[in-house]
Tab-separated table of N, CA and C in Angstrom:
chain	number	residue	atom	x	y	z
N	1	UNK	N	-4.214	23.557	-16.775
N	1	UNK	CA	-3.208	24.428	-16.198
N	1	UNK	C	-2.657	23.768	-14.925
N	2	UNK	N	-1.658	23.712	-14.703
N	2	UNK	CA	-0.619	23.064	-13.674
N	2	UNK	C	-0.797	24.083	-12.382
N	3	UNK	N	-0.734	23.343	-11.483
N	3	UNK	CA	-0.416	24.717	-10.209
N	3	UNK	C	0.877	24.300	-9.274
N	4	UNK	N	0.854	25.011	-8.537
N	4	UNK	CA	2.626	24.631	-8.015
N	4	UNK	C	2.937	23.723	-7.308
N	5	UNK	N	1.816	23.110	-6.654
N	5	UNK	CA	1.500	21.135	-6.509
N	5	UNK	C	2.014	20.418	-7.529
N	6	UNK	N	1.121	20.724	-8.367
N	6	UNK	CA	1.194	19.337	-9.839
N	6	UNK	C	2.868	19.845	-10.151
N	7	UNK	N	3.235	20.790	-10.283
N	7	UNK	CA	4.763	20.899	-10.606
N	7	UNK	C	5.632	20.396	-9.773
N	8	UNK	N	5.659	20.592	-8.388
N	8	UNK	CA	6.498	19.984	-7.605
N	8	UNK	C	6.406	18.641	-7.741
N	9	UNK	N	5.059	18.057	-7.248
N	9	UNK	CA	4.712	16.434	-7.718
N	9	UNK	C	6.051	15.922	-8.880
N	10	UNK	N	5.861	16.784	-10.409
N	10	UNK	CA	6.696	16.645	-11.316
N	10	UNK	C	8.062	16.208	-10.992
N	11	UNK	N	8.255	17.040	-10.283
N	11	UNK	CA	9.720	17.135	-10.020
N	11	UNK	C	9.832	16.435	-8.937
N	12	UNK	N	9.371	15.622	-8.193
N	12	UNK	CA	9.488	14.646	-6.956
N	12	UNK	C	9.859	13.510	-8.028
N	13	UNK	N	8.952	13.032	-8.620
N	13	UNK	CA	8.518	11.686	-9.937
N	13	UNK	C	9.662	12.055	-9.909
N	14	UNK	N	10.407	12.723	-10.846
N	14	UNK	CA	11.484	12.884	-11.760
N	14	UNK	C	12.656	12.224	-11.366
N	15	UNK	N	12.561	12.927	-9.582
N	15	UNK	CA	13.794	12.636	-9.204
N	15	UNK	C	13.854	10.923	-8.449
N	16	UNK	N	12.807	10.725	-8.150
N	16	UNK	CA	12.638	9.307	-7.961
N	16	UNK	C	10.978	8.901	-7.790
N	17	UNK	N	10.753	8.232	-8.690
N	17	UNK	CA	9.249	7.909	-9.150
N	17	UNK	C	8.844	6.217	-8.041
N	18	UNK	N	9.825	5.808	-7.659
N	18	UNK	CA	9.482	4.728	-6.719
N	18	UNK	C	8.806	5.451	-5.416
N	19	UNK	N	9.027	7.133	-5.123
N	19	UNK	CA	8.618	7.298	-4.010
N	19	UNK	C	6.987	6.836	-3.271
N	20	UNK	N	6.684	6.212	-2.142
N	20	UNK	CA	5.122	5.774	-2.113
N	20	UNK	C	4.519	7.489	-1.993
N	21	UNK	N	3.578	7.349	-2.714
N	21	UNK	CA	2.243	8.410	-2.563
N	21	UNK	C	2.001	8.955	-1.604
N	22	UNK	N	2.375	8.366	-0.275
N	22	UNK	CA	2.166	9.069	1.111
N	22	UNK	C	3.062	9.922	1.335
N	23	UNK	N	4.615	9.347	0.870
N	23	UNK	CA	6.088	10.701	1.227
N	23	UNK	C	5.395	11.557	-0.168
N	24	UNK	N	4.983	11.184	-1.399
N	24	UNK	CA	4.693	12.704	-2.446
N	24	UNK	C	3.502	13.666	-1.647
N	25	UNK	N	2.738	12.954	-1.039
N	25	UNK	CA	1.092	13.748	-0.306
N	25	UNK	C	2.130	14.708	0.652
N	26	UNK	N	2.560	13.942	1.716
N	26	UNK	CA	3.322	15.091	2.985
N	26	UNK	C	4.038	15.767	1.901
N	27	UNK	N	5.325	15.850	0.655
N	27	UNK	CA	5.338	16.425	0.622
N	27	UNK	C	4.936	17.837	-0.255
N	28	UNK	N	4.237	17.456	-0.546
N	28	UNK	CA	3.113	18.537	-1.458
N	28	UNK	C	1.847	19.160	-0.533
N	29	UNK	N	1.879	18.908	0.668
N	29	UNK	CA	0.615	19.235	1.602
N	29	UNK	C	-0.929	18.451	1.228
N	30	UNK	N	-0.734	17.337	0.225
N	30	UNK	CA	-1.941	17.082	-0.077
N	30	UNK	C	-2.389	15.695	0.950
N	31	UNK	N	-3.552	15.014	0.506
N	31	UNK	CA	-4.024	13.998	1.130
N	31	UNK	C	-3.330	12.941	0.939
N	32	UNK	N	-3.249	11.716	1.143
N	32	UNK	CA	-3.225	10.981	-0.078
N	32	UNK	C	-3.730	10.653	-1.335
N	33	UNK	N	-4.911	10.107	-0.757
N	33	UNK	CA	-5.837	10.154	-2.060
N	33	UNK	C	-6.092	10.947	-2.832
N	34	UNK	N	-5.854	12.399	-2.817
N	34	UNK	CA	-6.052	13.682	-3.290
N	34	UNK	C	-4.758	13.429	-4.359
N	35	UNK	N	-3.469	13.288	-3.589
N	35	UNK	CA	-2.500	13.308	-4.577
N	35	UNK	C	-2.135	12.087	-5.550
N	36	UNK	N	-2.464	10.972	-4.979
N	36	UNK	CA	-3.039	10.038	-5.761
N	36	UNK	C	-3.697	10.483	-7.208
N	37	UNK	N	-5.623	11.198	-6.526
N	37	UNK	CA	-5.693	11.518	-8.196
N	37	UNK	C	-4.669	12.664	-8.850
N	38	UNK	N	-4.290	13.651	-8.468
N	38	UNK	CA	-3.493	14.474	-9.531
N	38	UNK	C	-2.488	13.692	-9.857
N	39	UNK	N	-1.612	12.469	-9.348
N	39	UNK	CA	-0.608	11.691	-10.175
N	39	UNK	C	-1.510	11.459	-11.182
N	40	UNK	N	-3.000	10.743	-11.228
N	40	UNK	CA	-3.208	9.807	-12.293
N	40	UNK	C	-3.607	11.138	-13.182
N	41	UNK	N	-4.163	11.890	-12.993
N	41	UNK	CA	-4.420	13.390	-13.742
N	41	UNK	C	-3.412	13.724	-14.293
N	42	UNK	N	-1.952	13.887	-14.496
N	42	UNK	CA	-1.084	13.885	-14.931
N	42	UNK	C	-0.526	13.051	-15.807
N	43	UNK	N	-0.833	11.757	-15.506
N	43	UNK	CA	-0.283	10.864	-16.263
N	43	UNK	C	-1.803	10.636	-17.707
N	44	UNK	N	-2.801	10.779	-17.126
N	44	UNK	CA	-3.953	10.963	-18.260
N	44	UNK	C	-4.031	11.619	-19.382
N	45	UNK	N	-3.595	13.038	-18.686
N	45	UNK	CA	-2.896	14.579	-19.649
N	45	UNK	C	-1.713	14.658	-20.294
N	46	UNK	N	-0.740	12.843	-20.080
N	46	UNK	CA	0.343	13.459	-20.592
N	46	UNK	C	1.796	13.636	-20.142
N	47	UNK	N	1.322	14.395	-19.194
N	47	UNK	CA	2.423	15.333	-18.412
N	47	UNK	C	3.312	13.990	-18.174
N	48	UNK	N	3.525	13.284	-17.546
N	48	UNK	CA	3.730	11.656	-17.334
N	48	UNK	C	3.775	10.759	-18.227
N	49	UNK	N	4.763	10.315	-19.333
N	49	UNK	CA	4.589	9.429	-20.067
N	49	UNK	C	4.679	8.365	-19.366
N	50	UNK	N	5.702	7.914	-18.641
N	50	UNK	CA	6.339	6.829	-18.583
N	50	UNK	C	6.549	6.825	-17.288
N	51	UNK	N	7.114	5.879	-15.968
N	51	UNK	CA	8.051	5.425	-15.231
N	51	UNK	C	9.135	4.658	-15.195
N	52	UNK	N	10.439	5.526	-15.394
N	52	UNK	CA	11.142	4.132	-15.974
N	52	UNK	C	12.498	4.373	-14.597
N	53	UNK	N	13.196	3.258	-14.665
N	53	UNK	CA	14.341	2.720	-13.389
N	53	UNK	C	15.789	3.351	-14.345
N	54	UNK	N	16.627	4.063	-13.537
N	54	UNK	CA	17.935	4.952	-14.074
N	54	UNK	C	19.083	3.433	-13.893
N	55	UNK	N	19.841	2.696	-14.815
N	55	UNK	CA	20.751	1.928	-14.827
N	55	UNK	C	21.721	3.009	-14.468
N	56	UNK	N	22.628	2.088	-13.652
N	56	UNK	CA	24.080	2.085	-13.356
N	56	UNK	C	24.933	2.147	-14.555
N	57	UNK	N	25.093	2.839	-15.096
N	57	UNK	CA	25.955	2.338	-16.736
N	57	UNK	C	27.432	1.945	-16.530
N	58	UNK	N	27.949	2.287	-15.130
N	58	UNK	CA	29.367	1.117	-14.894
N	58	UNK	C	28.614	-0.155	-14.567
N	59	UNK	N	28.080	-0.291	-13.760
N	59	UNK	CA	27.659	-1.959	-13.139
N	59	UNK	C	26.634	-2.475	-14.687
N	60	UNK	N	26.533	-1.751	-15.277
N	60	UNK	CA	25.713	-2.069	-16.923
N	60	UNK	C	26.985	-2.445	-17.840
N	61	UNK	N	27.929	-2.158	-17.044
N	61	UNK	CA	28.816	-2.357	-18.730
N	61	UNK	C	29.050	-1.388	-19.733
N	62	UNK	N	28.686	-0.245	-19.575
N	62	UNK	CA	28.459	0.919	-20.713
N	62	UNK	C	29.264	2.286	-20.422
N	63	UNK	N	30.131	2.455	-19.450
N	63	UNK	CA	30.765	3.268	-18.931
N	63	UNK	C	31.184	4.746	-20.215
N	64	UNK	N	31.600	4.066	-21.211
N	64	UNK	CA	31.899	5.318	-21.841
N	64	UNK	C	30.794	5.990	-22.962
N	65	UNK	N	31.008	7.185	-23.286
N	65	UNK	CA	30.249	8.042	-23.987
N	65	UNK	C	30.796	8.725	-25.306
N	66	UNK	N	30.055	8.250	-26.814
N	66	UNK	CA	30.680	8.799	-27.792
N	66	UNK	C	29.775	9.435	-28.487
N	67	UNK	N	29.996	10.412	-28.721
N	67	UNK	CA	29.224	11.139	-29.688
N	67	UNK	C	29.296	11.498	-31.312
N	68	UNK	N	28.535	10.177	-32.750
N	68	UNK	CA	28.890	10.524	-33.396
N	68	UNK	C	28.412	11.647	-34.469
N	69	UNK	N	28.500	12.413	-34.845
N	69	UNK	CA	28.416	13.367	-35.993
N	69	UNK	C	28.253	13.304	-37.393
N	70	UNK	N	27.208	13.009	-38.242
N	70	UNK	CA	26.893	12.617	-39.265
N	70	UNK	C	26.642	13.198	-40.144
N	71	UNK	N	27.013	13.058	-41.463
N	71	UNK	CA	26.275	14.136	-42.625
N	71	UNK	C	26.238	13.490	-43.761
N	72	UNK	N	24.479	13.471	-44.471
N	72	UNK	CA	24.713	13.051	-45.666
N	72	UNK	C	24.454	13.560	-46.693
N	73	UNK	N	24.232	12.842	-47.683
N	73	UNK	CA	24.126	13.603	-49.001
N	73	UNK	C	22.518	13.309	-49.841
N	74	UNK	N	22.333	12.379	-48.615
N	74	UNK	CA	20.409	11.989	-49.077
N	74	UNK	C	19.228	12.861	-47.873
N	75	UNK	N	18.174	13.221	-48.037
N	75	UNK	CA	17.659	14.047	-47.267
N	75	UNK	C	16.338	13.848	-48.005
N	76	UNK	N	16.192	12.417	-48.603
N	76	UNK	CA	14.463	12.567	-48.783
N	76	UNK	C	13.740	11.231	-47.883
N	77	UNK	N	12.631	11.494	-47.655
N	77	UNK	CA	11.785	10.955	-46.545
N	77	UNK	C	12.422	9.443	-46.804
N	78	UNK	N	12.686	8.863	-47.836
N	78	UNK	CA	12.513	7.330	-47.578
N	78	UNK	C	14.281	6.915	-46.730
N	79	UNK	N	14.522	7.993	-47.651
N	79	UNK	CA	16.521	8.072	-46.152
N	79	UNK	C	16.627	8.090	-45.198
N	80	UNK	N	15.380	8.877	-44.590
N	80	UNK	CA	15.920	9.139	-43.183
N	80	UNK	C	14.866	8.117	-42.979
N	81	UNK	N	13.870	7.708	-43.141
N	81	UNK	CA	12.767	6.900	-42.437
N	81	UNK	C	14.049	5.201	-42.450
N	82	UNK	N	14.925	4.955	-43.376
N	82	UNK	CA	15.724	4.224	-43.803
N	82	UNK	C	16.565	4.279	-42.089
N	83	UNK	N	17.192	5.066	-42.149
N	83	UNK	CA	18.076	6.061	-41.295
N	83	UNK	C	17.830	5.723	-39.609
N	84	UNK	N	16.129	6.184	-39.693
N	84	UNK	CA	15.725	5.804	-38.262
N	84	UNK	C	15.785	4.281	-37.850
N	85	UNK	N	15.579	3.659	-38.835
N	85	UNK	CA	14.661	1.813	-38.357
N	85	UNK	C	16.481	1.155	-38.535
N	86	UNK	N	17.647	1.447	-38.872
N	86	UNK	CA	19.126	0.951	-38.920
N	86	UNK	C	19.491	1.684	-37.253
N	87	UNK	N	18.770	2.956	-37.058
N	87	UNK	CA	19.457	3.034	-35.405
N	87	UNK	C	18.723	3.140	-34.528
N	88	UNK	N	17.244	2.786	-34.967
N	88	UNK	CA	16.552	1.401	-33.727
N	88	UNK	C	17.011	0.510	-33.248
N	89	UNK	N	17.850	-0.380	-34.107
N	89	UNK	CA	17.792	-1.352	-34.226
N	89	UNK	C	19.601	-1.505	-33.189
N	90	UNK	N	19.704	-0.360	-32.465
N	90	UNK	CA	21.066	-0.583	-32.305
N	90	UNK	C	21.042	0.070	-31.228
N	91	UNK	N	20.889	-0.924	-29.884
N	91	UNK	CA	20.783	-0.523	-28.114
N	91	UNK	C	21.964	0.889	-27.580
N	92	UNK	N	22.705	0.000	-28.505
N	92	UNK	CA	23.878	1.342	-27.536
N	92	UNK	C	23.839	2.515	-27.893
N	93	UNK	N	22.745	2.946	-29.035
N	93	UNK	CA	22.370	4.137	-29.359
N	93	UNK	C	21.534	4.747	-28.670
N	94	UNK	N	21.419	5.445	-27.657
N	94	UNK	CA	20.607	6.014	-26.728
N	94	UNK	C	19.616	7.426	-27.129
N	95	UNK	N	20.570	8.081	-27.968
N	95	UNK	CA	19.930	9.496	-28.354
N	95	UNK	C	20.369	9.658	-30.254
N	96	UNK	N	19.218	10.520	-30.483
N	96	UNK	CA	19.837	10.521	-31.808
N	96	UNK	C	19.015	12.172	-32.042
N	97	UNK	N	19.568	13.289	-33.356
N	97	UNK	CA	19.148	14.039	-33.134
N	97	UNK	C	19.352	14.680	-34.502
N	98	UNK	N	18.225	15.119	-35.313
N	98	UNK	CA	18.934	16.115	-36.284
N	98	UNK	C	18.735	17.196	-35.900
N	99	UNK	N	20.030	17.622	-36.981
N	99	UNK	CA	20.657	19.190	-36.412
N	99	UNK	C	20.177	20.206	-37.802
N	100	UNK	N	20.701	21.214	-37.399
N	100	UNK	CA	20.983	22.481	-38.247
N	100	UNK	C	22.556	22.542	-38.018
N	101	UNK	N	22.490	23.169	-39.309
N	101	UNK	CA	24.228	23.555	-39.163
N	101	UNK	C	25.148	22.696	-39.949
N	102	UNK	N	26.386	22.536	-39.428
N	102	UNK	CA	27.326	21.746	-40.111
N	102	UNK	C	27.106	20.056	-40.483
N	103	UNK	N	26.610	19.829	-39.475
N	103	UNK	CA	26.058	18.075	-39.366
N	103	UNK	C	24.909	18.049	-39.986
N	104	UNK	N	23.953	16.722	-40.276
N	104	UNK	CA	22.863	16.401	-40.402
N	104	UNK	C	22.629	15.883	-38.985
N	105	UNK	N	23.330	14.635	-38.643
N	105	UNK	CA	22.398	13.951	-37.446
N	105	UNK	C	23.575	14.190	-36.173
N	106	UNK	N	23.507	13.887	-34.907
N	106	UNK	CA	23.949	13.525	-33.653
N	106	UNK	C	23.270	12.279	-33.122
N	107	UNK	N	24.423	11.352	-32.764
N	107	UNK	CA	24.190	10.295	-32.031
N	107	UNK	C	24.649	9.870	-31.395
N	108	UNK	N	24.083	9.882	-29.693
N	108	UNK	CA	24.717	9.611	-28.558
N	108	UNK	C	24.973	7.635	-28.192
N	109	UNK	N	26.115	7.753	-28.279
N	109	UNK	CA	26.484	6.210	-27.591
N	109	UNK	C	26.720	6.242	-26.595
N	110	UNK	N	26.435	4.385	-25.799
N	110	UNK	CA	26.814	3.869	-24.542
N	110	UNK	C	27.460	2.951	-24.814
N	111	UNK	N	29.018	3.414	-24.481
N	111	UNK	CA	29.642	1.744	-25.257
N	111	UNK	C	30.190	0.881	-24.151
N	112	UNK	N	30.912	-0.030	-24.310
N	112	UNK	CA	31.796	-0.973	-23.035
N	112	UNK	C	32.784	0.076	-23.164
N	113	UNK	N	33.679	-0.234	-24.224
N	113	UNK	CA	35.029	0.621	-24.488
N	113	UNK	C	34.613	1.705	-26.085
N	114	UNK	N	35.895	2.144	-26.486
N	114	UNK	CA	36.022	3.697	-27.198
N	114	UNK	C	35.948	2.531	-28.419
N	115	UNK	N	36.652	1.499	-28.341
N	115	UNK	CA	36.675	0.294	-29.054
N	115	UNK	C	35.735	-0.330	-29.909
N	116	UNK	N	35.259	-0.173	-29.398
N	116	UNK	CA	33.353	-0.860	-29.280
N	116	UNK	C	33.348	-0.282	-30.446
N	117	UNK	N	33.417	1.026	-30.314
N	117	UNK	CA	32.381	2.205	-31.707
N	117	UNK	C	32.687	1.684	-32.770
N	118	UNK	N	33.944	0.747	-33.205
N	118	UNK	CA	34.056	0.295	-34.421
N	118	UNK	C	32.575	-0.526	-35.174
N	119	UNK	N	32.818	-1.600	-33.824
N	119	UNK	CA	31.453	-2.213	-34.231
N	119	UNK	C	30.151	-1.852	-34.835
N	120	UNK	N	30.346	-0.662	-33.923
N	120	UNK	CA	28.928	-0.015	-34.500
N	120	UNK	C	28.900	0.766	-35.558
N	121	UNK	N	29.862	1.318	-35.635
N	121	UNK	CA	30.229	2.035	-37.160
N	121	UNK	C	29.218	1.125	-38.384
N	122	UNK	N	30.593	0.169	-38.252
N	122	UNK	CA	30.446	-0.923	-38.985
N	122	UNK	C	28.588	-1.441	-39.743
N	123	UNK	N	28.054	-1.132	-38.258
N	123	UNK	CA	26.752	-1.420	-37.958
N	123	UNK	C	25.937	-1.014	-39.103
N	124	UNK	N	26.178	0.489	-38.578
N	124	UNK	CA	25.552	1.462	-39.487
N	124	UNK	C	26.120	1.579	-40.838
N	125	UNK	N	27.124	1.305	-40.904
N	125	UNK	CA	27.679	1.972	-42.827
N	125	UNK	C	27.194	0.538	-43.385
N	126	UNK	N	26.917	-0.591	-43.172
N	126	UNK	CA	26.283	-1.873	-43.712
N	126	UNK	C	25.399	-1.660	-44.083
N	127	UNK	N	24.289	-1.060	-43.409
N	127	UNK	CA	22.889	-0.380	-43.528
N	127	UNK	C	22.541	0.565	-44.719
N	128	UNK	N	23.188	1.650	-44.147
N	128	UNK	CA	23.163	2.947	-45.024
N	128	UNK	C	24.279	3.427	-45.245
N	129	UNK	N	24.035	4.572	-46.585
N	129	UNK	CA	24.958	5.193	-46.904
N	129	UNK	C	24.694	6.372	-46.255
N	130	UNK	N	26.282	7.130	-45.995
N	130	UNK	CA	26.624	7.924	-45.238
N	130	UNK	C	27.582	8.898	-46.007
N	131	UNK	N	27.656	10.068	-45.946
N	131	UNK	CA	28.496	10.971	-46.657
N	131	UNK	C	29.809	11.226	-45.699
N	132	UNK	N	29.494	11.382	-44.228
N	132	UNK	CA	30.976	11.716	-42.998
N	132	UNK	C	30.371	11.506	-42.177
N	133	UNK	N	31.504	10.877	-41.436
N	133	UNK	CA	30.984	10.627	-39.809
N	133	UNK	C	32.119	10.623	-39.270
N	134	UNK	N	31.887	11.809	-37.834
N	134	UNK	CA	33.076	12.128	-37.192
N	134	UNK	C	32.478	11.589	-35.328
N	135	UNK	N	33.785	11.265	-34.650
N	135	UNK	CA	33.196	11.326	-33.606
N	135	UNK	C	34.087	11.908	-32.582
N	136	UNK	N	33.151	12.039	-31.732
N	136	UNK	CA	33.985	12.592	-30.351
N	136	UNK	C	34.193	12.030	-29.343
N	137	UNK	N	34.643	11.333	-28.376
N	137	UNK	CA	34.485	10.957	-27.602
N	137	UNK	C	34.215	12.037	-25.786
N	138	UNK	N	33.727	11.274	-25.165
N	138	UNK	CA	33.416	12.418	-24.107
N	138	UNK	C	34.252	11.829	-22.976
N	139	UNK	N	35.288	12.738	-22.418
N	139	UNK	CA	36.140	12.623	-21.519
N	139	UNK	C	35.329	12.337	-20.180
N	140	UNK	N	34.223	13.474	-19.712
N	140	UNK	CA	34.021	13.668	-18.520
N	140	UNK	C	32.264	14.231	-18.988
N	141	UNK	N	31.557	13.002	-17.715
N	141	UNK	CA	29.876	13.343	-17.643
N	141	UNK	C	29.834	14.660	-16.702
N	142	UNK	N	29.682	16.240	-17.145
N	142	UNK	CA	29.411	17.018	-16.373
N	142	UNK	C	28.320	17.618	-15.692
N	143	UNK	N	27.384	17.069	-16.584
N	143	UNK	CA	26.305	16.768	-16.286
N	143	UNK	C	24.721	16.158	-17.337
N	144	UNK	N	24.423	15.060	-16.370
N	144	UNK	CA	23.366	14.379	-17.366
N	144	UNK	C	21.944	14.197	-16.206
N	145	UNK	N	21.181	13.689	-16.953
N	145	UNK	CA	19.816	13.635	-16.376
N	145	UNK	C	18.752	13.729	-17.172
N	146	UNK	N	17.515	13.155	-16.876
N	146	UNK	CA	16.427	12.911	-17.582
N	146	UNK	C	15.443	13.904	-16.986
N	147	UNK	N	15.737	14.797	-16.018
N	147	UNK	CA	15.428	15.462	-15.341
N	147	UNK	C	14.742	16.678	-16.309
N	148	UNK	N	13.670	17.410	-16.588
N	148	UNK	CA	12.785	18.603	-17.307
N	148	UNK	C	12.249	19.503	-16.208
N	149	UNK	N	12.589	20.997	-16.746
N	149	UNK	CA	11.890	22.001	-15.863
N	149	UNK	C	10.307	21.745	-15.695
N	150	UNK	N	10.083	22.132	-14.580
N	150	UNK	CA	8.325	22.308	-14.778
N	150	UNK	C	7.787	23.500	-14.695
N	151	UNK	N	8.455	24.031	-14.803
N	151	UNK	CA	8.073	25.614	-14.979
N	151	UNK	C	7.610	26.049	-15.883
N	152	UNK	N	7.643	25.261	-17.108
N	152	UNK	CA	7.202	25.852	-18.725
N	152	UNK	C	5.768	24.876	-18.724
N	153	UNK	N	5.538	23.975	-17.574
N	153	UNK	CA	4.570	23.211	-18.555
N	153	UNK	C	3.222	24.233	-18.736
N	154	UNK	N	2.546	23.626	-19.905
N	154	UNK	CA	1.228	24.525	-19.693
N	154	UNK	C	-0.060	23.078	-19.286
């Protein structure tokens, strides 16, 4: 069970995980060493997969955002397992997601230009077969982040 330390902690990491252990201790009221172990207690349990560094996606080269929309007409395990290892295999794919509803999949791109997406189209329909794929492009980031409540954890 989390207490409202280990959550804040959470949400310090989140927002920048380079911070040293001494600014997370002051600000959580703990020791150092105290908060020290509940970082590694966290990261033992879980709660903490990873530490990873947020790219610049203009100074990266990746400025725009497309979102494509997929639907097919295959839906047995060896398709989509097919499905997953063709958009591994493809960086500027950042997110991918099946849905309910009108679509089968969602897949978030990071491209140079709107341009680009051809390529990757391309990428993917080489690979696999595909029944429709629509996309959107995204005018304006209103808001993004890797950022998770900690309020739900248990």
């Amino acid at each position: 069970m989390l207490d409202d330390r280990d959550q804040k902690l959470l949400l310090l990491l989140q927002r920048d995980a380079s911070l040293p252990v001494s600014a997370l201790a002051e600000k959580v009221a703990l020791s150092v060493s105290a908060c020290s172990r509940r970082i590694q207690r966290l990261e033992e349990e879980g709660y903490i997969e990873r530490r990873i560094a947020v790219l610049n996606r203009g100074r990266m080269g990746v400025p725009t955002t497309l979102f494509a929309l997929i639907k097919t007409a295959h839906h047995a395990d060896g398709w989509i397992e097919q499905f997953k290892k063709v958009i591994a295999d493809i960086p500027e794919i950042v997110e991918a997601h099946r849905l309910t509803g009108t679509y089968d999949y969602i897949l978030k791109l990071v491209l140079p230009s709107v341009e680009h997406y051809d390529v990757i189209y391309k990428q993917i329909v080489r690979r696999i077969e595909l029944f429709d794929v629509s996309a959107s492009i995204s005018m304006e980031r209103m808001k993004e982040g890797l950022e998770l409540p900690a309020g739900y954890a248990r």
